[in-house]
mmCIF file of the C-alpha atoms, coordinates in Angstrom:
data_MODEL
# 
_entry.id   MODEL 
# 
loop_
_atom_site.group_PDB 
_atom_site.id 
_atom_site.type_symbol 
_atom_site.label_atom_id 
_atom_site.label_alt_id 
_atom_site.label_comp_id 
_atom_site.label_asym_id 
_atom_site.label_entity_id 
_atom_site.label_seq_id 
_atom_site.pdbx_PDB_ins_code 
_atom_site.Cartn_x 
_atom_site.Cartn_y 
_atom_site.Cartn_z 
_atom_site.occupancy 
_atom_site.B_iso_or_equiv 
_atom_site.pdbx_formal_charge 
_atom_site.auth_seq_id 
_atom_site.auth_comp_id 
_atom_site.auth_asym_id 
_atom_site.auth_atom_id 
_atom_site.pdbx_PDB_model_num 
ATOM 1  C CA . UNK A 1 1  ? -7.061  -12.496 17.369 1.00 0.00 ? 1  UNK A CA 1 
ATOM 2  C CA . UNK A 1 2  ? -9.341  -11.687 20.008 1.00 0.00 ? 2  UNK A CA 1 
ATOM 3  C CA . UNK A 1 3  ? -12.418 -8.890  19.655 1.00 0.00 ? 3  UNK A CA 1 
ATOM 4  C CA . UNK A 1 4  ? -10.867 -7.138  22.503 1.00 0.00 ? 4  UNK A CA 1 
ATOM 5  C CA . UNK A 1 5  ? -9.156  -3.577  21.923 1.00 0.00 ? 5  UNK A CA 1 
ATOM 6  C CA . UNK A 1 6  ? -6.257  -1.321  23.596 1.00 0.00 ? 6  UNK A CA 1 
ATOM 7  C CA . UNK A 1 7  ? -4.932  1.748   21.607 1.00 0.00 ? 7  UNK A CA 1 
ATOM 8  C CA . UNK A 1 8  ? -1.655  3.184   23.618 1.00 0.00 ? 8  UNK A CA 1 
ATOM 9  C CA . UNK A 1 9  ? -0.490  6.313   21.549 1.00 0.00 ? 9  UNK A CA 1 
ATOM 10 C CA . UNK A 1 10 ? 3.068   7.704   21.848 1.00 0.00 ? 10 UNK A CA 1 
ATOM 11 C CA . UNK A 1 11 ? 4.547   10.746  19.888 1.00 0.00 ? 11 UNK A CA 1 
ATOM 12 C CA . UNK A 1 12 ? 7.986   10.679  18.799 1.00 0.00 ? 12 UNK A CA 1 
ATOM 13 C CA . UNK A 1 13 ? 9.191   14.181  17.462 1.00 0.00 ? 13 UNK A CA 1 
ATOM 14 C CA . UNK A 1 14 ? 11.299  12.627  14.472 1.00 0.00 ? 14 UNK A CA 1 
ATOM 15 C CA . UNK A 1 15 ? 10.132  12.662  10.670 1.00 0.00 ? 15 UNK A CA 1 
ATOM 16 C CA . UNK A 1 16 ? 8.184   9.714   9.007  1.00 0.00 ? 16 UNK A CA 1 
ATOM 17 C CA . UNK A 1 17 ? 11.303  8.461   6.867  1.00 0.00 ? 17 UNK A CA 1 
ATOM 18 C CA . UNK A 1 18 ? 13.198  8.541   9.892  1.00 0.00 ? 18 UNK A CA 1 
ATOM 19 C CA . UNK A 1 19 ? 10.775  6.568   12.394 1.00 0.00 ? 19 UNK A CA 1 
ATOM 20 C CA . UNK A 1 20 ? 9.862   3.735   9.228  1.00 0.00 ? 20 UNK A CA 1 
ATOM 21 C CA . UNK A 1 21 ? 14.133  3.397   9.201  1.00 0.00 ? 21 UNK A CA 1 
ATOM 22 C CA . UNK A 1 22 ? 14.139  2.811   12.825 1.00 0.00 ? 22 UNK A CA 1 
ATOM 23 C CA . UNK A 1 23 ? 11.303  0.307   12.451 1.00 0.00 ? 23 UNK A CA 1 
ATOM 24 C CA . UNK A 1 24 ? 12.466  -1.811  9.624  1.00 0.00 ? 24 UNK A CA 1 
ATOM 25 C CA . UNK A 1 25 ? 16.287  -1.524  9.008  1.00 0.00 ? 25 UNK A CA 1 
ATOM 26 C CA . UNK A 1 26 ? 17.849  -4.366  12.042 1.00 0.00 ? 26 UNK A CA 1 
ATOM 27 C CA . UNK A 1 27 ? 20.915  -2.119  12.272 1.00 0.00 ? 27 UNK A CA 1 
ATOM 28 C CA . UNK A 1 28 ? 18.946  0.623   13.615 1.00 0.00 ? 28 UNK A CA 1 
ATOM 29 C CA . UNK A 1 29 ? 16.436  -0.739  15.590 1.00 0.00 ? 29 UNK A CA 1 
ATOM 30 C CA . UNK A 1 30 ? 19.347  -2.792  17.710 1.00 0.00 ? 30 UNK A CA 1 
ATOM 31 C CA . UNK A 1 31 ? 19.673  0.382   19.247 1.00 0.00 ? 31 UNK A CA 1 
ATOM 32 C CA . UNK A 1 32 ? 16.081  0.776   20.278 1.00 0.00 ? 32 UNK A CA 1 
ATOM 33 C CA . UNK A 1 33 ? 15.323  -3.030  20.928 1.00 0.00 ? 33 UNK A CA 1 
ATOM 34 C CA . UNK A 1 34 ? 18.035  -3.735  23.882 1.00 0.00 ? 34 UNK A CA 1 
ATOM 35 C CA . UNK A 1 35 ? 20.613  -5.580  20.985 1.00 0.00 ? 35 UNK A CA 1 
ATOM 36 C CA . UNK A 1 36 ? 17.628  -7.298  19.463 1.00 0.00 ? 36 UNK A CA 1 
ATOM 37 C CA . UNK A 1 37 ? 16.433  -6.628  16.108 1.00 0.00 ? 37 UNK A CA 1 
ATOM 38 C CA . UNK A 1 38 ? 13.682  -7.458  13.374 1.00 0.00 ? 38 UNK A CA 1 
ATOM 39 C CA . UNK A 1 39 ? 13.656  -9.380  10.405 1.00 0.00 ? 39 UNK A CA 1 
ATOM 40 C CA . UNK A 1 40 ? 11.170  -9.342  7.735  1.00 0.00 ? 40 UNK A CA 1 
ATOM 41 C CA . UNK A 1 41 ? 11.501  -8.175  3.379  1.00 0.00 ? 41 UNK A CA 1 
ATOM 42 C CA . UNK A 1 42 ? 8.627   -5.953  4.791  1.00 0.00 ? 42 UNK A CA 1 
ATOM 43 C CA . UNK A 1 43 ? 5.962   -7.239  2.144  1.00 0.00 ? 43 UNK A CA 1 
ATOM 44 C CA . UNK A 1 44 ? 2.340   -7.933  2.896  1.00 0.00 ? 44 UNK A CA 1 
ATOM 45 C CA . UNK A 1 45 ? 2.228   -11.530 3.702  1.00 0.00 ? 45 UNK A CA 1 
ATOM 46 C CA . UNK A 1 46 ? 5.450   -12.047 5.119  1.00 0.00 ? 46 UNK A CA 1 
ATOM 47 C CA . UNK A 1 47 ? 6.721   -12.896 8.361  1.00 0.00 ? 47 UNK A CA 1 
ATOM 48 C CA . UNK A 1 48 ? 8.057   -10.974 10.838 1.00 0.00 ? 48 UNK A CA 1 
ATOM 49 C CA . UNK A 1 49 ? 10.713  -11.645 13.967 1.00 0.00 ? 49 UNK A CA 1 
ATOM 50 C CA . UNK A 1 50 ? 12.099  -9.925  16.848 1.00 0.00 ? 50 UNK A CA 1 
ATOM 51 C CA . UNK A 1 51 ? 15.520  -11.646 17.271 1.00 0.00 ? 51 UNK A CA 1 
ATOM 52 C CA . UNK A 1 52 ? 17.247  -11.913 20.510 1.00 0.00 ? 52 UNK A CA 1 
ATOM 53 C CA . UNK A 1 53 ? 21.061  -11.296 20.512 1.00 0.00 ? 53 UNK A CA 1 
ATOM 54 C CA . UNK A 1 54 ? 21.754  -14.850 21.169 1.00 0.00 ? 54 UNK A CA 1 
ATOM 55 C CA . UNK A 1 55 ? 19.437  -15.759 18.306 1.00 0.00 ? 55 UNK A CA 1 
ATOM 56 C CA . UNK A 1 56 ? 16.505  -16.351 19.728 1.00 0.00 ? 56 UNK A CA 1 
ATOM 57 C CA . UNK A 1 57 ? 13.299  -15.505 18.553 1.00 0.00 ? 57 UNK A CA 1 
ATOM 58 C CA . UNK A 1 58 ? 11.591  -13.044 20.693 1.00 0.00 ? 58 UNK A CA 1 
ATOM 59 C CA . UNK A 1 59 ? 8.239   -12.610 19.079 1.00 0.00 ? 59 UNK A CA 1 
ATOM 60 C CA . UNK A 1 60 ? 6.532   -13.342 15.638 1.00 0.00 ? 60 UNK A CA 1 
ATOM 61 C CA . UNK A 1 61 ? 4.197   -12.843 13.316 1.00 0.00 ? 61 UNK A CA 1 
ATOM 62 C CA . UNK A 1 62 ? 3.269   -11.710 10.095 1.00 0.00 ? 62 UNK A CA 1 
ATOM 63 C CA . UNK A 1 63 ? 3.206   -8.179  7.689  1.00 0.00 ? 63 UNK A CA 1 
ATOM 64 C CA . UNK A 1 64 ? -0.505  -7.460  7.673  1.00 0.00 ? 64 UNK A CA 1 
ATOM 65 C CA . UNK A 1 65 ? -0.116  -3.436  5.923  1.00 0.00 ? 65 UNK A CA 1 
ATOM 66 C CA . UNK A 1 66 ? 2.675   -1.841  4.188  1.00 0.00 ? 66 UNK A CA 1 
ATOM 67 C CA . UNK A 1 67 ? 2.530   1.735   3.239  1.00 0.00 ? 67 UNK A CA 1 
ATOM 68 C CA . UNK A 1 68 ? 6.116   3.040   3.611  1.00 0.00 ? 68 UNK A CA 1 
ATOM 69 C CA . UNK A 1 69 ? 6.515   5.497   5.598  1.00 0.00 ? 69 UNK A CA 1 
ATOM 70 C CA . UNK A 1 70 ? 3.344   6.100   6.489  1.00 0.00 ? 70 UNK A CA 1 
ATOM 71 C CA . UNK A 1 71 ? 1.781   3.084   8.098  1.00 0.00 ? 71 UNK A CA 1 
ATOM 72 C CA . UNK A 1 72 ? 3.042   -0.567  9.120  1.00 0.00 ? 72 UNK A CA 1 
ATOM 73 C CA . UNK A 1 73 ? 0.743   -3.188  10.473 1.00 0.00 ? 73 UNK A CA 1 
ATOM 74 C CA . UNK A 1 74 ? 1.764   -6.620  12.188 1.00 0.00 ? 74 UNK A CA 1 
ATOM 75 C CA . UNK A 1 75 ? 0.181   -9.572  13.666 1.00 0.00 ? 75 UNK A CA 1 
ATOM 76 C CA . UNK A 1 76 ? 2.764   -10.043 16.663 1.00 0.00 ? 76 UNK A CA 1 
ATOM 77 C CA . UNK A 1 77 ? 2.720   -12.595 19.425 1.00 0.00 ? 77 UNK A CA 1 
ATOM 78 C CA . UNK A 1 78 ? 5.651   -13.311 22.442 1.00 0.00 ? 78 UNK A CA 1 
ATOM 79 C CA . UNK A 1 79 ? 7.441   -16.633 21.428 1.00 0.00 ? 79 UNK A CA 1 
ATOM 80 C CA . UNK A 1 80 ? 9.753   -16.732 25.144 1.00 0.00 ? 80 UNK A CA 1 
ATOM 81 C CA . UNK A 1 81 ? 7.685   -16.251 27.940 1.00 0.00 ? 81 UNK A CA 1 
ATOM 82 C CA . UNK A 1 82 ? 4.357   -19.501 27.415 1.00 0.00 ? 82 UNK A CA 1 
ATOM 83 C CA . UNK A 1 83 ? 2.057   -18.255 29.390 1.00 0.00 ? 83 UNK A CA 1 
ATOM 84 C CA . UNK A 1 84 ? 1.933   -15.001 26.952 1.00 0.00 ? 84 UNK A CA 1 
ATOM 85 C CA . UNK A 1 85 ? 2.288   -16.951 23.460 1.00 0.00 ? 85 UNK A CA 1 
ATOM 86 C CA . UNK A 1 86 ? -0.660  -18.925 24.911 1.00 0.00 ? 86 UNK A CA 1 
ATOM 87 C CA . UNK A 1 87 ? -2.686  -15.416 24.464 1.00 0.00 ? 87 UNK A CA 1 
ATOM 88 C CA . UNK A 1 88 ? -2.257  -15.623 20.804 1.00 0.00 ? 88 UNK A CA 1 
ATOM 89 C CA . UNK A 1 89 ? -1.701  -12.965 18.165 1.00 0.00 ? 89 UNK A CA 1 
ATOM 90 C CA . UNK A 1 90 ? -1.963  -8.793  18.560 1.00 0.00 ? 90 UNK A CA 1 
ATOM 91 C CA . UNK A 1 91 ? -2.593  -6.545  15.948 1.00 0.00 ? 91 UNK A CA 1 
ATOM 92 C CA . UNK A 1 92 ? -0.010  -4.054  16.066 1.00 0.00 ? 92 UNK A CA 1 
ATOM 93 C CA . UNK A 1 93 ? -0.222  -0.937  14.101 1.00 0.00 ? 93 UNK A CA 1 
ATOM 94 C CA . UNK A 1 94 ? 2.374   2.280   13.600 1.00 0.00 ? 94 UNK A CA 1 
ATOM 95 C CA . UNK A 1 95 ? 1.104   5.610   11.788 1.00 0.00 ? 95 UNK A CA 1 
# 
C-alpha cells in the first residue's frame, strides 16, 4: 500500500450492531452489494472476498482490525477490472 491518503465519510442513521450485521453477515449485505456478498470468519489475519453472484471474486484482501461493532479494517483490492488490481491494495476502514 501506497503513502497516499483519501478519507470519504458517510453517516448512516442505523445503530452499531446493526451496521457491523450488514457488514459481515453475506445474507444481509446481498442486499446492499447488488446480489454480491462477503466472505471472511472475520478474524485478524484472515482473508476477505466480495463474491459476485455468479461466483466470481470481486475484490480481496485481508482482516487487518476487528473490534466488533465498533471498528473493522481491511486491506481490499479489485480482482475484475486489471488495470485497477494493478493499483494494488487499499486500506479500508469502518467506525
Amino acid at each position: 500500500m501506497s503513502e497516499n491518503s483519501f478519507v470519504y465519510v458517510t453517516y448512516i442513521r442505523t445503530t452499531p450492531e446493526k451496521l457491523w450485521q450488514a457488514l459481515t453477515d453475506p445474507e444481509f449485505n446481498r442486499q446492499f452489494f447488488l446480489c454480491s456478498h462477503q466472505e471472511s470468519d472475520w478474524k485478524v489475519g484472515s482473508s476477505w472476498k466480495l463474491i459476485f453472484p455468479d461466483g466470481r471474486v470481486a475484490d480481496s484482501g485481508e482482516i487487518l482490525e476487528v473490534d466488533p461493532p465498533k471498528r473493522l479494517v481491511i486491506k481490499w483490492r479489485n480482482e475484475w477490472l486489471p488495470e485497477m488490481k494493478e493499483d494494488g491494495y487499499t486500506r479500508c476502514t469502518f467506525t
